[in-house]
Structures are given as C-alpha cells and as structure tokens.
mmCIF file with all atom_site columns, C-alpha atoms in Angstrom:
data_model
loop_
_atom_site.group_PDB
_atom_site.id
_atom_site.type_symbol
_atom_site.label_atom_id
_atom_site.label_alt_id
_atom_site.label_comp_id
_atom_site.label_asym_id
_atom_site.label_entity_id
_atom_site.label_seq_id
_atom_site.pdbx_PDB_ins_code
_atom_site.Cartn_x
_atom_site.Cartn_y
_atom_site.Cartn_z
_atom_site.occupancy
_atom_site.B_iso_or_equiv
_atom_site.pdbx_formal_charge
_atom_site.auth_seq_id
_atom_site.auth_comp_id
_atom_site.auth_asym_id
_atom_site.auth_atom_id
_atom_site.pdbx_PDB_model_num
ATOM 1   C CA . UNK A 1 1   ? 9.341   21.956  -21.584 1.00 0.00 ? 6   UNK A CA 1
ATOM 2   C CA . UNK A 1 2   ? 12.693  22.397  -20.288 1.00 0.00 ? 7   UNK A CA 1
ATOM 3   C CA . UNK A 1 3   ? 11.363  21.232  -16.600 1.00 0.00 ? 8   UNK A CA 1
ATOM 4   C CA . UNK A 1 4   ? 9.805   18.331  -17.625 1.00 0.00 ? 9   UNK A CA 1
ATOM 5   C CA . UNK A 1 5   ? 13.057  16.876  -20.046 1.00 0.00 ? 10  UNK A CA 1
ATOM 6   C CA . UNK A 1 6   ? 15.058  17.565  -16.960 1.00 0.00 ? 11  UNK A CA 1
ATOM 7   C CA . UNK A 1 7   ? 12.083  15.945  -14.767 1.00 0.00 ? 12  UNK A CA 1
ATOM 8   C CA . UNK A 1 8   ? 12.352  12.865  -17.590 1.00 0.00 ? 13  UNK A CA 1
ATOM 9   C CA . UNK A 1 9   ? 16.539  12.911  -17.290 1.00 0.00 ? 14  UNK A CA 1
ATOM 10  C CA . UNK A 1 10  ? 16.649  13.126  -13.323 1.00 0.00 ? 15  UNK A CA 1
ATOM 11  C CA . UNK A 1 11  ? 14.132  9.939   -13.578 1.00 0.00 ? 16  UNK A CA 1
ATOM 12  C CA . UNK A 1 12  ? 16.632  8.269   -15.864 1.00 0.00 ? 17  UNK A CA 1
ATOM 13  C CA . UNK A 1 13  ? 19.625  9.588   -13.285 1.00 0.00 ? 18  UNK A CA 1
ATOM 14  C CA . UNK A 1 14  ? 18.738  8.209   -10.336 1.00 0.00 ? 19  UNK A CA 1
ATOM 15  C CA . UNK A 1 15  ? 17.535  4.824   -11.408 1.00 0.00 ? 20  UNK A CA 1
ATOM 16  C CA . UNK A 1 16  ? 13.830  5.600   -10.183 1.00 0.00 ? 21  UNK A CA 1
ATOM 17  C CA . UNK A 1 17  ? 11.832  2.841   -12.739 1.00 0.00 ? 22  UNK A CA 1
ATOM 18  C CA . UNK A 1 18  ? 14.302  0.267   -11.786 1.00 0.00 ? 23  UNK A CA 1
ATOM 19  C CA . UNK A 1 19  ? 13.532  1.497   -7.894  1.00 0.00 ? 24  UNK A CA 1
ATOM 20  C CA . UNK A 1 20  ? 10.251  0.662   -8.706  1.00 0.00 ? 25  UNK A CA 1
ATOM 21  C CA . UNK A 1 21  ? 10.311  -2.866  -10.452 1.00 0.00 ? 26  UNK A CA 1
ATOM 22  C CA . UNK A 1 22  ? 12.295  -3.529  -7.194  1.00 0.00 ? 27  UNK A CA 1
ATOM 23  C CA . UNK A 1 23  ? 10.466  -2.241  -4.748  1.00 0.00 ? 28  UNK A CA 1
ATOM 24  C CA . UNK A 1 24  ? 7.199   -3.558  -6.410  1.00 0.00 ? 29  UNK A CA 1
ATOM 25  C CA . UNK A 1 25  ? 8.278   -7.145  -6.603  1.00 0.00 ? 30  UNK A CA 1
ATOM 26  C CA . UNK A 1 26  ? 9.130   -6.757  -3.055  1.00 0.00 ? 31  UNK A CA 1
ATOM 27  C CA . UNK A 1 27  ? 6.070   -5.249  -1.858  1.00 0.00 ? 32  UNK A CA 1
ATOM 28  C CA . UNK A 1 28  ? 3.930   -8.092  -4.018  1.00 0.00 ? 33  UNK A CA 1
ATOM 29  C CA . UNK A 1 29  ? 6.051   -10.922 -1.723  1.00 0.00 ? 34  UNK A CA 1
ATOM 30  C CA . UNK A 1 30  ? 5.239   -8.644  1.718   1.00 0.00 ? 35  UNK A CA 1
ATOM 31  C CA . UNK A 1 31  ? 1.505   -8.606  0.192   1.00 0.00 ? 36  UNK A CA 1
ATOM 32  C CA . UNK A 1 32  ? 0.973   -12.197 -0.248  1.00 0.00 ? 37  UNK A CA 1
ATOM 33  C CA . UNK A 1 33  ? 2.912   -13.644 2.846   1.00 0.00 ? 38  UNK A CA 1
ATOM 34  C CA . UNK A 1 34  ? 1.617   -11.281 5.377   1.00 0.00 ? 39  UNK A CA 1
ATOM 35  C CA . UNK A 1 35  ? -1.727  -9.006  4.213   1.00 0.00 ? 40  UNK A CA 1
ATOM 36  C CA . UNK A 1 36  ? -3.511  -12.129 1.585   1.00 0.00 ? 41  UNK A CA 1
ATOM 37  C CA . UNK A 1 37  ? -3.760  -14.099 4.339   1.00 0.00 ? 42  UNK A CA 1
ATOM 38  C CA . UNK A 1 38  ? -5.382  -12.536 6.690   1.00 0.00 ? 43  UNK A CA 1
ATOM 39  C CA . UNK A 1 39  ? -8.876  -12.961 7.637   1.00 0.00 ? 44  UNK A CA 1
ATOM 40  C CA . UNK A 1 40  ? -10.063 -9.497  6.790   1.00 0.00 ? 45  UNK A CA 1
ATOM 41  C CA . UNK A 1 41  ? -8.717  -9.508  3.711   1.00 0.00 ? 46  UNK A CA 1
ATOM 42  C CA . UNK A 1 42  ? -10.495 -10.683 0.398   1.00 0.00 ? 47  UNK A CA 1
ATOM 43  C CA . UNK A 1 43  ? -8.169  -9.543  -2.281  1.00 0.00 ? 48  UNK A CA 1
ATOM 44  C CA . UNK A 1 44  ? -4.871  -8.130  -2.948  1.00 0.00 ? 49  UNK A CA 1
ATOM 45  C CA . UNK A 1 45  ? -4.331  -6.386  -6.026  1.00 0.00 ? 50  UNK A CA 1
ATOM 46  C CA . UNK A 1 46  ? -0.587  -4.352  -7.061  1.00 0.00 ? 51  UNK A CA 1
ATOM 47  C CA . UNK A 1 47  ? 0.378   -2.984  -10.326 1.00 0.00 ? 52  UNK A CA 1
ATOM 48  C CA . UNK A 1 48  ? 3.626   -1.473  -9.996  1.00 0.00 ? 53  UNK A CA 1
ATOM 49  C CA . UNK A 1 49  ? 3.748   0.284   -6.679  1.00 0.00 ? 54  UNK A CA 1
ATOM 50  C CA . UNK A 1 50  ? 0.263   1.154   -6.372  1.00 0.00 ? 55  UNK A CA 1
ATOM 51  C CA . UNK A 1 51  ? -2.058  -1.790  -4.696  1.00 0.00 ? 56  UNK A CA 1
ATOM 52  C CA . UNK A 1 52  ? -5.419  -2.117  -3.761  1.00 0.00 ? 57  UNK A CA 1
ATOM 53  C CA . UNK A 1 53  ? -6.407  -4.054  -0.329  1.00 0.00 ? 58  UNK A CA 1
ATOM 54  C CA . UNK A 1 54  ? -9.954  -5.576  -1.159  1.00 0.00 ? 59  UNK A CA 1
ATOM 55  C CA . UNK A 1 55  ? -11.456 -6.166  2.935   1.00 0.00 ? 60  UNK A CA 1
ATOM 56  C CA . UNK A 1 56  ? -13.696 -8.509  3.827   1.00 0.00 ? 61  UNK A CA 1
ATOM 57  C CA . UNK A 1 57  ? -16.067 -7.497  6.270   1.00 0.00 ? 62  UNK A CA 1
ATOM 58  C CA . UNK A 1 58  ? -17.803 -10.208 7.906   1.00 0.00 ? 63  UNK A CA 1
ATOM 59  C CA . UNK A 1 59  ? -21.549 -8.659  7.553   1.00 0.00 ? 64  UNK A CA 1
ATOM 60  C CA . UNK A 1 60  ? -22.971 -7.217  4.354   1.00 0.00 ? 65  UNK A CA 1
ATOM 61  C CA . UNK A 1 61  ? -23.131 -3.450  5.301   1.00 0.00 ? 66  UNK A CA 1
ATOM 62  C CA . UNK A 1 62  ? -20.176 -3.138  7.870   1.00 0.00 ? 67  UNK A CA 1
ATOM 63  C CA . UNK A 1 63  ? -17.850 -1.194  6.231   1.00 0.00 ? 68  UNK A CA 1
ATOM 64  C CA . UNK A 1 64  ? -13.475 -1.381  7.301   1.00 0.00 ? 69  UNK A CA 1
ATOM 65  C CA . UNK A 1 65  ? -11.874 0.911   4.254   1.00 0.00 ? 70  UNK A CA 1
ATOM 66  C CA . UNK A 1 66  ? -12.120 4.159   7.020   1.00 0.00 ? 71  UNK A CA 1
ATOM 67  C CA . UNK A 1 67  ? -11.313 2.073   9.909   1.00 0.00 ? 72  UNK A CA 1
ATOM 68  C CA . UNK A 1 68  ? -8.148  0.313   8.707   1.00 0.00 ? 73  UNK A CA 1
ATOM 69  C CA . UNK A 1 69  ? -7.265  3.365   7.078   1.00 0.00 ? 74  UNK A CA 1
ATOM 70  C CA . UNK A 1 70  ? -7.482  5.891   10.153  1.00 0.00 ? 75  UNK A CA 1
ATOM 71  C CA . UNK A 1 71  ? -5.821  3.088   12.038  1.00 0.00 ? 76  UNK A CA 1
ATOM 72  C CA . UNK A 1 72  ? -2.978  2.561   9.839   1.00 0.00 ? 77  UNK A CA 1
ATOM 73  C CA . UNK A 1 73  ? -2.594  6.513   9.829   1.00 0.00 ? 78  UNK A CA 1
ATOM 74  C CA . UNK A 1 74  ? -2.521  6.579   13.705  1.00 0.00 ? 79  UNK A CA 1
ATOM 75  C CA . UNK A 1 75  ? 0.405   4.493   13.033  1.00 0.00 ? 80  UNK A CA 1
ATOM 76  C CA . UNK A 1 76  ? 2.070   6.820   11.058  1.00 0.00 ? 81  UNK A CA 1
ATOM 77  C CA . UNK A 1 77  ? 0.677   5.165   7.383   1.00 0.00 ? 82  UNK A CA 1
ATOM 78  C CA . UNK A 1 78  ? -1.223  7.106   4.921   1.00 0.00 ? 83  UNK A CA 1
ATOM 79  C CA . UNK A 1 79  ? -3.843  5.347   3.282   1.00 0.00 ? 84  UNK A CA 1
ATOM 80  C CA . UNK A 1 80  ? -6.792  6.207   1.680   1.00 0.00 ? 85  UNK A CA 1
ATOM 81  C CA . UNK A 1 81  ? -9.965  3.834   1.430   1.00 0.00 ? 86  UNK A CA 1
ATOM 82  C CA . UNK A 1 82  ? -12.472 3.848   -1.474  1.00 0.00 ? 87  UNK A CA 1
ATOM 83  C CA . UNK A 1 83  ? -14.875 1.828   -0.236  1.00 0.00 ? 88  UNK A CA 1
ATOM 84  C CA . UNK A 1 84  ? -13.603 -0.817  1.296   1.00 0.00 ? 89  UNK A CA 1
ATOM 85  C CA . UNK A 1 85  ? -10.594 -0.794  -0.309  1.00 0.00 ? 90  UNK A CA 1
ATOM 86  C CA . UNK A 1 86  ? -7.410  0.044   1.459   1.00 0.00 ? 91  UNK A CA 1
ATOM 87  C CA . UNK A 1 87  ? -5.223  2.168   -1.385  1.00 0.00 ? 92  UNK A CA 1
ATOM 88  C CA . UNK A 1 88  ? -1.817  1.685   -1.210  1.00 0.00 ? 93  UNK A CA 1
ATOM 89  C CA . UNK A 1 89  ? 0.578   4.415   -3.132  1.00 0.00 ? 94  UNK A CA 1
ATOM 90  C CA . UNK A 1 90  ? 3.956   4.923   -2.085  1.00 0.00 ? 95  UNK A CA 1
ATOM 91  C CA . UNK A 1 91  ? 6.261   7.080   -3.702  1.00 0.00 ? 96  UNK A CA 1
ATOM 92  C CA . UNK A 1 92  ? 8.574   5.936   -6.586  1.00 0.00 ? 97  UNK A CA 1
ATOM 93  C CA . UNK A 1 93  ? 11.413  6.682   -4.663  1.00 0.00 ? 98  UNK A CA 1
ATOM 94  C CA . UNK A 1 94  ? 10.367  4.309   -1.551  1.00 0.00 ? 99  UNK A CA 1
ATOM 95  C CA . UNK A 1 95  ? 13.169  2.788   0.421   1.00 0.00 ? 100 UNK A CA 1
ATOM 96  C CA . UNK A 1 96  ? 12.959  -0.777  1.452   1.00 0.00 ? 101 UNK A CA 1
ATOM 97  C CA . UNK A 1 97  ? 12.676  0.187   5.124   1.00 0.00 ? 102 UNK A CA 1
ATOM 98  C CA . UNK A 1 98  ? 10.110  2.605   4.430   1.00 0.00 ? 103 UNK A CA 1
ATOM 99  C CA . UNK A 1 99  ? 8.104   -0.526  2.054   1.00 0.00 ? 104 UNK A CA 1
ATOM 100 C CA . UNK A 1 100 ? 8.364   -2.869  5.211   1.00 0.00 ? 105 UNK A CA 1
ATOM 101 C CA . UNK A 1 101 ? 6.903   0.258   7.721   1.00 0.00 ? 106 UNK A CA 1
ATOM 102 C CA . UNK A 1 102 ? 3.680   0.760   5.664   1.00 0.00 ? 107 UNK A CA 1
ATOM 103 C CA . UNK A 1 103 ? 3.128   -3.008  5.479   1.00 0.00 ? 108 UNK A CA 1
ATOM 104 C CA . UNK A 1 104 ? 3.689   -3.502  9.398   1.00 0.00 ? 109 UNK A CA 1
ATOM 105 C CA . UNK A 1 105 ? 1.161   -0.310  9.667   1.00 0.00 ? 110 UNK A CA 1
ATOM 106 C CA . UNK A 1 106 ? -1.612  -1.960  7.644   1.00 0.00 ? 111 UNK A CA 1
ATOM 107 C CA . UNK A 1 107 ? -0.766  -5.476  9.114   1.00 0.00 ? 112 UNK A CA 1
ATOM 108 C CA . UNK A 1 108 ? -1.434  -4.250  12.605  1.00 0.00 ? 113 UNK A CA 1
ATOM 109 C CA . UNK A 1 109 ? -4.463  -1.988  11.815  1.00 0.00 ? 114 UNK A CA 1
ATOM 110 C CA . UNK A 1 110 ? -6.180  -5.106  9.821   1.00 0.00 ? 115 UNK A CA 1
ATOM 111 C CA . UNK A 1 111 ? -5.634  -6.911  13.119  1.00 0.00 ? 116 UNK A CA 1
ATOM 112 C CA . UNK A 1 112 ? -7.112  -4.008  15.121  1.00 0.00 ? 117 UNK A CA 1
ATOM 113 C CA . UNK A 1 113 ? -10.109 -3.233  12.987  1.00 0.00 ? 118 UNK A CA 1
ATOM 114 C CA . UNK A 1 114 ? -10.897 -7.034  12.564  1.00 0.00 ? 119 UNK A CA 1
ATOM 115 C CA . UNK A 1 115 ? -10.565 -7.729  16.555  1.00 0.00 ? 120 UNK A CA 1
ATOM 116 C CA . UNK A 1 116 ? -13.577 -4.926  17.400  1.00 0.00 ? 121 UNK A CA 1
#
C-alpha cells in the first residue's frame, strides 16, 4: 500500500493528469489537421492520450494495421495494430516534442503504406 499512495502522491507532484489534458488536447488538434485527412484514414478516435487510427484500405480484404505499424516503428514509433487499427498510447508523461515525433512517424508511414 505504501508504494502505490506514494505512486498516487508522485502523480499529484509532478502535475502528470494536467500533462495529460494538455498533451491530449494537443495531440486531438495534430490528429485532425494532419492524420483525419488523409486518404488512408477512415476514422480518428482519442480519449485522453490513447487514440485509435481507423485505416481505410481501398479493397475489402487488404489489410494496413501491420504495415503502417512496422513502418512507423522503422521510424522509430511504436505502434501496435488491431486490425486495422493503428493504436496510439503514449506515456502520461509525453513531452510535446516527443507528441509531434510519433505523429510525423505515423504521418509518413500512412503515406508510405498508402503509395504501394
């Protein structure tokens, strides 16, 4: 018990849920200007810092979660598709800088998988 109070306090300490409204709102903006739009893309979904990238492939049966995944990973980007959604899940301590690298990873590896 004593880890988790002091888990609860360091939480409370270091600002971390008022990281996250911030660094949600901002990832929802990066979201809908540069990921809704594109092509490849049929839905964008975020609740708190956790999002889900809905693709759109053009042909029933073609499947993009494990492409644009593995491509945003070669890009230094974890990601991890169910389906053919792209899961986003960054920690609550994210950094703006960090927020703007994973959406410049998936941005480029939506263009990638939806130019093959």
């Amino acid at each position: 018990c004593a880890v988790a109070r002091r888990h609860l306090e360091l939480l409370d300490e270091l600002a971390v849920l008022a990281n996250v409204r911030a660094r949600s709102a901002e990832l929802q903006s990066m979201l809908d200007a540069r990921v809704a739009p594109h092509r490849a893309v049929r839905e964008v979904r975020l609740q708190g810092l956790m999002g889900g990238i809905e693709l759109a492939p053009p042909r029933d049966g073609l499947r993009w979660g494990r492409r644009v995944c593995a491509a945003a990973v070669e890009r230094g980007v974890l990601l991890r598709p169910l389906g053919d959604v792209g899961v986003v899940m960054p920690p609550l301590t994210i950094t703006s800088p960090e927020l703007h690298r994973i959406v410049d990873a998936l941005t480029d590896a939506l263009d990638e998988v939806a130019a093959a």
